[in-house]
């Protein structure tokens, strides 16, 4: 390991105010690659099965990767890993911007937090010097406001801040962490974990060099990768529209979540899509070292107030837009800004508000329960109001703040059309015509999120030509290759959208670390990590029944659009899941077999898994 | 057995043209009571597990009961028992009018048919003389036309005829048998079985006396029962409106199937309900010995043609009316008449046409597939056309004729909203707000029919006050007491609607047969019969998974009306089913245990069941 890694993890026990450094063994570090891989292993080793995710014993791990902070296309990524308060199982969430890159320049590969601080603090990491500083004056403030204020107070506009808003402080189960004015680790409630630990923010500043084993080779690869990207014809539209072009794609294909996934085509899609963004946006914005510049900066002026936001991204525009029947980009931009400052995930928020809107229109919840809000699809004011109520736990917001599990426990009638798996609100693709994408959501290790596998495009194209094996194979490949980017600490968009060959990242890895490797080897490590996160979930009670899409997918045919009449067949999905398990080397209950874990170098995990399952049988 | 029974079953082997009489043992006859009980036992003993329901080896049993044909309120009932071509499991269907009474007067308690005739025949039972007569000239004719023609040709207007129409000849899976100008054994496809055996009709005429053990006691009870009925205040509305008043009841409660069970309130319910019937009807009509006269005779004139129909009943008006969005009684009357003459069940027909209409509106089937028919809710012409196409197996009618299983096999997207259980199309109550009624449908031994248990009224009333045990208990009680009427050969309506004490029927039984019994004893026999029909189903593969309502019940909240927002919870239903099994003494897979069967005097059934299940395990 001659490069890429800074060599140590910053460990802070907040209960004891204890700050230390941990240097992992080289073989360990290499085996788990970085970021998500390291975090998963730490969680497996250090977090008890019955941990309270919002208690002192939960660990939250911030991991960069070996490519982070270097001249690699969009190598500013960092994974945050823990046990989620929303789902109670393995969770990670990824943040762009440049926090991860700066962390490495400050001398650390990762941060591991445990315990609970007695009073609100922020963590100051200043090029190797680490301090817990009182955060009383920031507590209660928005995440964006906090970032701005910290920069002012510290007197350096070039520091990077990762902060929570009121939602995180109030332990909203889908509170996020925000960095660089609107880059979020959005999903799985990482903000609530920070809130529970009384950490308002982490600030980082660094000036160290990140070592590279073979600089010449590295520069050749870097040059080549940027050249390939710059020559790509599709780059232009990404720079102009960012992910908002996906609104148009999804709407044309008939998979755009509309009115809480009832419909899949949104009449006003044009008003919230890519072309509209081009009209509205002020400028583009990039994460660290990224040539795609997919971030859109928008400024809205209303009287004296000015709303500045980076976004919305596709997921935000779909979930706070079409999924809630909101037909104008301005309202979505305002909602996006509100979410960033309050510190709540736009996907979960939009999903839940859409769910409540459907329930309201169906008479399951009444105006009495909403506190007088006319919670109908298309009511933008209601969306903005609900976001405030959620973050501040006011009225019905207090229930919604507990996430989809609590909502459907309170109003059981919502269950069939609560679009979620494993307690995580589904992100923005309708899966009724794509068994593969349904499988991708349902077998994603953190819940119904698209980050692990995104196969909907190919699946729709291949529909009748594909066997269950074809589908399951692509899902599995995605579940290894996409999280590999999270391990390496780079963005996957260049690979997905600009067709940059994934082998190039293995070459980057070799030239940076000096450890000769291939994509195949890295994918095997990613497979091991996927089995490890499954094991973390299995000991927490996850099994086959948790790998199913919500009922709507099996029940309500798509009512209009190009995929009108389509529906997922339960029997087809059963078979697909069987095939997936078989190809993964998991039992038909979805448990990784001893043989599979041994093959992947996880013998000790196999033993633990067996012990835990025996115990469960014994006390059943 | 000094009375009530005529003592023998007429057996006809149609393949061999062999006619014989069978005298069952007294203990056997008493143990299985009559009608449905006898038929179930015969099917258990004589029909192989792998029988083709439409082949020569299937048995079809026509059983009167010990009360049939006597001066007992509406004692004209007869059960037809077999293995259904629609569901492949135990089936019975009940016919009113006076055929059963006449059969006994002709000297027989029952008829058992096997084999297949080489050419179309009708069976002439003339006061003890039995003949198979050529039916070439009737083959192809409507059931009503056939009845009329047979009466003319035989030269006796007082004979009773049970006939099939073209649908039965064409083996439509839900073909019925029609008697007395519109009294039907409607459900489970008994008409197709007759068609497969090439029996166009059974004609019966008899002049024998039915013996009664204690005439004085019997006359006292008869007098008392008729007096009680005549004094009942509710009798009047039954005589005026018949079952059509239930349209108003169901609509007010919000449980009237509307547009294929999507909605539960029908805006035009008044146009097809009880008051409208009073306006339209010509006169009332009663089955044998019935003071309720719930039959409504309607005459419609259109130009030169005159449509005369007994009906529609509630189930017909709901399933061919609101369930298809049909808003005028006239169209429903025409459809009813068409069903009677074509010889198809109005419930299954209406259910399937409603299903197709929803599928058409949802884009699952197209105009190309319907042969140009605009199959939208409310299109009365389309309903009439579809009925013809089904009976004659024209175009899409050929698929629909195969029943709901085949329809959802062909268009899998319809499965979630195909309202059926065990392959039988559900009759006319929405169950989303009534877990008890959902259980009643789902555990009914012939499929989703209301005949076994009807608990919706009480269940809606008790909703939150009731436990799973309360619900399961009432369903079980109904499943014993209601089929008991089918065993005894009388109508259950006086008990249900006029609150006639069910103990009176035990007294009737004692006075007629001379065998001292109590309601409790008779209910135990009925419980044994319910376990026997379950055993017939279990050896044919039925288990827990087959005891569930259709997906819609768990997925789509009621969209409007007084029960708006209500939905059945899957977990609640799981628990309810567990409770039901436990109270029945069945395993958690829904298999009657050895102990239960022994307790009910069905030891040999327990042994057979065990053998069959072992075999299955062996060849699994």
Coordinates of C-alpha atoms in Angstrom, one line a residue, chain B residues 196-522:
Chain B
X196 CA -70.6 -33.7 -20.9
X197 CA -72.9 -36.6 -20.1
X198 CA -75.1 -35.6 -23.0
X199 CA -78.1 -35.3 -20.7
X200 CA -80.2 -32.4 -21.9
X201 CA -82.8 -32.6 -19.2
X202 CA -84.4 -34.6 -16.4
X203 CA -88.2 -34.7 -16.3
X204 CA -90.0 -35.8 -13.3
X205 CA -93.7 -36.5 -12.4
X206 CA -94.9 -38.3 -9.3
X207 CA -98.0 -39.1 -7.4
X208 CA -96.8 -41.0 -4.4
X209 CA -97.2 -40.0 -0.8
X210 CA -94.2 -39.1 1.3
X211 CA -94.5 -40.9 4.6
X212 CA -94.5 -39.0 7.9
X213 CA -93.8 -40.7 11.2
X214 CA -96.0 -38.6 13.5
X215 CA -98.5 -36.7 11.4
X216 CA -100.2 -34.9 14.3
X217 CA -97.0 -33.6 15.8
X218 CA -95.8 -32.7 12.3
X219 CA -99.0 -30.7 11.6
X220 CA -98.7 -28.8 14.8
X221 CA -95.1 -27.8 13.9
X222 CA -96.1 -26.9 10.4
X223 CA -99.0 -24.8 11.6
X224 CA -96.8 -23.1 14.1
X225 CA -94.1 -22.4 11.6
X226 CA -96.4 -20.9 9.0
X227 CA -98.2 -18.9 11.7
X228 CA -94.9 -17.5 12.9
X229 CA -94.0 -16.5 9.4
X230 CA -97.3 -15.0 8.6
X231 CA -97.1 -12.9 11.7
X232 CA -93.7 -11.6 10.9
X233 CA -93.6 -7.9 10.1
X234 CA -90.8 -8.3 7.6
X235 CA -92.7 -10.8 5.5
X236 CA -94.5 -8.1 3.6
X237 CA -91.4 -6.5 2.1
X238 CA -90.1 -9.9 1.1
X239 CA -93.3 -10.6 -0.7
X240 CA -93.2 -7.2 -2.4
X241 CA -89.6 -7.0 -3.3
X242 CA -87.9 -10.3 -2.8
X243 CA -84.2 -10.3 -2.5
X244 CA -83.9 -7.1 -4.5
X245 CA -84.3 -5.1 -1.3
X246 CA -80.7 -6.3 -0.5
X247 CA -79.5 -4.0 -3.2
X248 CA -80.6 -1.0 -1.1
X249 CA -79.2 -2.6 2.1
X250 CA -75.8 -3.3 0.5
X251 CA -75.6 0.1 -1.1
X252 CA -76.4 1.9 2.1
X253 CA -73.8 -0.1 4.0
X254 CA -71.3 0.5 1.3
X255 CA -70.7 -3.2 0.4
X256 CA -72.4 -3.4 -3.0
X257 CA -70.0 -4.7 -5.7
X258 CA -69.7 -1.9 -8.2
X259 CA -67.6 -1.9 -11.3
X260 CA -66.0 -5.2 -10.5
X261 CA -65.6 -4.6 -6.8
X262 CA -63.7 -1.4 -7.3
X263 CA -66.4 0.7 -5.6
X264 CA -68.9 -0.3 -3.1
X265 CA -71.6 2.3 -3.6
X266 CA -73.5 2.5 -6.9
X267 CA -74.9 5.9 -7.8
X268 CA -77.8 4.3 -9.7
X269 CA -78.6 1.6 -7.0
X270 CA -82.2 2.9 -6.8
X271 CA -82.7 2.1 -10.4
X272 CA -82.0 -1.6 -9.8
X273 CA -83.2 -2.0 -6.3
X274 CA -86.3 -3.1 -4.4
X275 CA -88.5 -0.1 -5.0
X276 CA -87.9 -0.2 -8.7
X277 CA -88.8 -3.9 -8.7
X278 CA -92.1 -3.1 -7.1
X279 CA -92.8 -0.7 -9.9
X280 CA -91.8 -3.2 -12.6
X281 CA -92.9 -6.6 -11.5
X282 CA -96.0 -8.3 -12.7
X283 CA -96.6 -10.7 -9.8
X284 CA -94.8 -12.7 -7.1
X285 CA -93.9 -16.3 -7.3
X286 CA -93.1 -18.9 -4.7
X287 CA -91.1 -22.2 -4.6
X288 CA -92.8 -25.3 -3.3
X289 CA -94.7 -24.7 0.0
X290 CA -93.1 -21.3 0.5
X291 CA -95.0 -18.4 2.1
X292 CA -92.3 -15.8 1.4
X293 CA -92.9 -15.8 -2.4
X294 CA -89.6 -14.0 -2.9
X295 CA -89.6 -14.7 -6.7
X296 CA -90.5 -11.7 -8.8
X297 CA -92.1 -12.2 -12.2
X298 CA -91.3 -9.6 -14.7
X299 CA -92.5 -9.1 -18.2
X300 CA -90.8 -6.9 -20.7
X301 CA -92.3 -6.0 -24.1
X302 CA -90.2 -4.7 -26.9
X303 CA -92.0 -4.5 -30.2
X304 CA -93.3 -7.9 -30.9
X305 CA -91.1 -9.7 -28.5
X306 CA -92.0 -10.4 -24.9
X307 CA -89.4 -11.3 -22.3
X308 CA -90.7 -13.1 -19.3
X309 CA -88.4 -13.8 -16.4
X310 CA -88.4 -14.8 -12.8
X311 CA -86.0 -12.5 -11.3
X312 CA -83.6 -10.9 -11.1
X313 CA -82.5 -11.9 -7.6
X314 CA -80.2 -9.7 -5.6
X315 CA -77.1 -11.6 -6.7
X316 CA -78.1 -11.3 -10.4
X317 CA -79.0 -7.6 -10.1
X318 CA -75.6 -6.9 -8.3
X319 CA -73.4 -9.0 -10.5
X320 CA -74.9 -8.3 -13.9
X321 CA -75.9 -4.8 -12.7
X322 CA -73.7 -2.7 -10.4
X323 CA -70.7 -4.9 -10.8
X324 CA -70.9 -4.2 -14.6
X325 CA -72.0 -0.6 -14.1
X326 CA -75.4 -1.4 -15.6
X327 CA -77.9 1.2 -14.3
X328 CA -81.3 0.0 -15.5
X329 CA -83.3 -2.9 -14.3
X330 CA -84.6 -3.6 -17.9
X331 CA -81.2 -4.5 -19.2
X332 CA -80.6 -6.7 -16.1
X333 CA -83.9 -8.5 -16.6
X334 CA -83.0 -9.1 -20.3
X335 CA -79.5 -10.4 -19.2
X336 CA -81.1 -12.6 -16.5
X337 CA -83.5 -14.1 -19.1
X338 CA -80.6 -14.7 -21.5
X339 CA -78.6 -16.4 -18.8
X340 CA -81.5 -18.7 -17.9
X341 CA -82.2 -19.7 -21.4
X342 CA -78.5 -20.0 -22.4
X343 CA -78.0 -21.9 -19.1
X344 CA -75.2 -19.9 -17.5
X345 CA -74.8 -18.7 -13.9
X346 CA -75.6 -15.0 -13.5
X347 CA -73.1 -14.6 -10.7
X348 CA -70.1 -16.0 -12.5
X349 CA -71.1 -14.3 -15.8
X350 CA -71.5 -10.9 -14.1
X351 CA -68.3 -11.3 -12.2
X352 CA -66.3 -12.2 -15.3
X353 CA -67.8 -9.6 -17.5
X354 CA -67.1 -7.0 -14.8
X355 CA -63.6 -8.3 -14.6
X356 CA -63.1 -8.0 -18.3
X357 CA -64.6 -4.5 -18.3
X358 CA -62.1 -3.3 -15.7
X359 CA -59.3 -5.0 -17.7
X360 CA -60.6 -3.3 -20.9
X361 CA -60.7 0.1 -19.2
X362 CA -57.2 -0.5 -17.9
X363 CA -55.8 -1.5 -21.2
X364 CA -55.1 -5.1 -20.4
X365 CA -57.4 -6.3 -23.2
X366 CA -58.0 -4.4 -26.4
X367 CA -60.8 -3.9 -28.8
X368 CA -59.1 -6.3 -31.1
X369 CA -59.4 -9.0 -28.5
X370 CA -63.1 -8.3 -27.7
X371 CA -63.9 -8.5 -31.3
X372 CA -64.8 -4.8 -31.5
X373 CA -67.0 -4.7 -28.4
X374 CA -66.5 -1.5 -26.4
X375 CA -66.4 -3.4 -23.1
X376 CA -66.8 -0.5 -20.8
X377 CA -68.7 -0.4 -17.5
X378 CA -72.3 0.6 -18.1
X379 CA -72.5 -0.8 -21.7
X380 CA -75.6 -3.0 -21.5
X381 CA -75.5 -4.1 -25.1
X382 CA -71.9 -5.3 -24.5
X383 CA -73.1 -7.4 -21.5
X384 CA -75.9 -9.1 -23.6
X385 CA -73.5 -9.7 -26.4
X386 CA -70.8 -11.2 -24.1
X387 CA -73.4 -13.6 -22.6
X388 CA -74.2 -14.9 -26.0
X389 CA -70.5 -15.2 -26.9
X390 CA -69.7 -17.0 -23.7
X391 CA -72.5 -19.6 -24.1
X392 CA -71.6 -20.1 -27.7
X393 CA -67.9 -19.8 -27.2
X394 CA -67.5 -17.2 -29.8
X395 CA -64.3 -15.1 -30.0
X396 CA -63.2 -14.0 -26.6
X397 CA -66.3 -15.8 -25.2
X398 CA -64.4 -19.0 -25.7
X399 CA -61.8 -18.0 -23.2
X400 CA -64.2 -16.5 -20.7
X401 CA -66.3 -19.7 -20.9
X402 CA -63.4 -21.5 -19.3
X403 CA -63.9 -19.5 -16.1
X404 CA -61.8 -17.2 -14.0
X405 CA -58.8 -19.5 -13.7
X406 CA -58.3 -19.7 -17.4
X407 CA -58.9 -15.9 -17.9
X408 CA -56.2 -15.0 -15.4
X409 CA -53.9 -17.6 -16.9
X410 CA -54.3 -16.0 -20.3
X411 CA -54.1 -12.4 -18.9
X412 CA -52.0 -12.6 -15.8
X413 CA -52.4 -8.8 -15.2
X414 CA -56.0 -9.5 -14.2
X415 CA -55.1 -11.8 -11.3
X416 CA -55.0 -9.2 -8.5
X417 CA -58.5 -7.9 -9.2
X418 CA -60.1 -11.2 -10.4
X419 CA -62.5 -11.6 -7.5
X420 CA -62.4 -15.3 -6.9
X421 CA -61.3 -18.0 -4.5
X422 CA -60.4 -21.6 -5.4
X423 CA -61.4 -20.7 -9.0
X424 CA -65.0 -19.8 -8.2
X425 CA -66.0 -16.2 -9.1
X426 CA -67.0 -14.4 -5.9
X427 CA -70.7 -13.5 -5.3
X428 CA -72.0 -10.1 -4.5
X429 CA -70.5 -8.7 -1.2
X430 CA -67.5 -6.5 -0.8
X431 CA -65.4 -7.8 2.1
X432 CA -62.8 -5.1 2.6
X433 CA -64.5 -3.9 5.7
X434 CA -65.6 -7.3 6.9
X435 CA -62.8 -9.7 7.7
X436 CA -65.4 -12.2 8.8
X437 CA -67.1 -12.2 5.4
X438 CA -63.7 -12.4 3.7
X439 CA -63.1 -15.5 5.8
X440 CA -66.6 -16.9 4.9
X441 CA -65.9 -16.6 1.2
X442 CA -62.3 -17.9 1.4
X443 CA -63.1 -21.0 3.5
X444 CA -66.3 -21.9 1.7
X445 CA -65.9 -25.4 0.5
X446 CA -67.1 -24.7 -3.1
X447 CA -65.1 -21.5 -3.6
X448 CA -66.0 -17.8 -3.1
X449 CA -69.8 -18.3 -2.6
X450 CA -72.0 -16.8 0.2
X451 CA -74.1 -19.9 0.6
X452 CA -72.1 -21.4 3.5
X453 CA -71.7 -18.4 5.7
X454 CA -73.1 -14.9 5.6
X455 CA -71.7 -12.9 8.4
X456 CA -71.2 -9.4 6.8
X457 CA -74.1 -7.7 8.6
X458 CA -73.1 -8.7 12.1
X459 CA -69.4 -8.2 11.3
X460 CA -69.9 -4.6 10.1
X461 CA -71.9 -3.9 13.2
X462 CA -69.4 -5.4 15.6
X463 CA -66.2 -4.3 13.7
X464 CA -64.0 -3.1 16.6
X465 CA -65.8 -4.9 19.4
X466 CA -65.1 -8.3 17.9
X467 CA -62.1 -10.5 18.3
X468 CA -60.7 -12.9 15.7
X469 CA -62.4 -15.7 17.8
X470 CA -65.8 -14.0 17.7
X471 CA -65.5 -13.7 13.9
X472 CA -64.2 -17.2 13.3
X473 CA -66.9 -18.7 15.6
X474 CA -69.8 -17.1 13.7
X475 CA -68.3 -18.2 10.4
X476 CA -68.0 -21.7 11.6
X477 CA -71.6 -21.7 13.1
X478 CA -72.9 -20.5 9.8
X479 CA -70.9 -23.1 7.9
X480 CA -72.8 -25.8 9.9
X481 CA -76.2 -24.3 10.1
X482 CA -76.7 -23.0 6.6
X483 CA -75.6 -26.2 4.8
X484 CA -77.8 -28.1 7.2
X485 CA -80.8 -26.6 5.3
X486 CA -79.2 -28.0 2.1
X487 CA -79.1 -31.4 3.8
X488 CA -82.7 -31.2 5.0
X489 CA -83.9 -30.0 1.6
X490 CA -85.4 -26.7 2.7
X491 CA -84.7 -23.1 2.1
X492 CA -82.7 -21.2 4.7
X493 CA -84.3 -17.8 4.1
X494 CA -87.1 -18.1 6.7
X495 CA -84.4 -18.6 9.3
X496 CA -82.1 -15.8 8.1
X497 CA -84.6 -13.2 7.2
X498 CA -87.6 -13.9 9.4
X499 CA -85.7 -15.1 12.4
X500 CA -87.5 -18.5 12.5
X501 CA -85.8 -20.4 15.2
X502 CA -83.6 -23.1 13.7
X503 CA -84.7 -25.6 16.4
X504 CA -88.0 -25.9 14.6
X505 CA -86.2 -27.7 11.8
X506 CA -84.9 -30.4 14.3
X507 CA -88.5 -30.8 15.5
X508 CA -89.7 -31.2 11.9
X509 CA -87.0 -33.8 11.4
X510 CA -88.0 -35.8 14.4
X511 CA -91.7 -35.7 13.7
X512 CA -91.2 -36.7 10.0
X513 CA -88.5 -39.4 10.4
X514 CA -89.4 -40.7 13.8
X515 CA -85.8 -40.4 14.8
X516 CA -85.5 -38.3 17.9
X517 CA -82.9 -35.6 17.3
X518 CA -81.9 -32.1 18.4
X519 CA -80.5 -29.2 16.5
X520 CA -77.2 -29.8 18.3
X521 CA -77.0 -33.3 16.9
X522 CA -77.9 -32.2 13.4

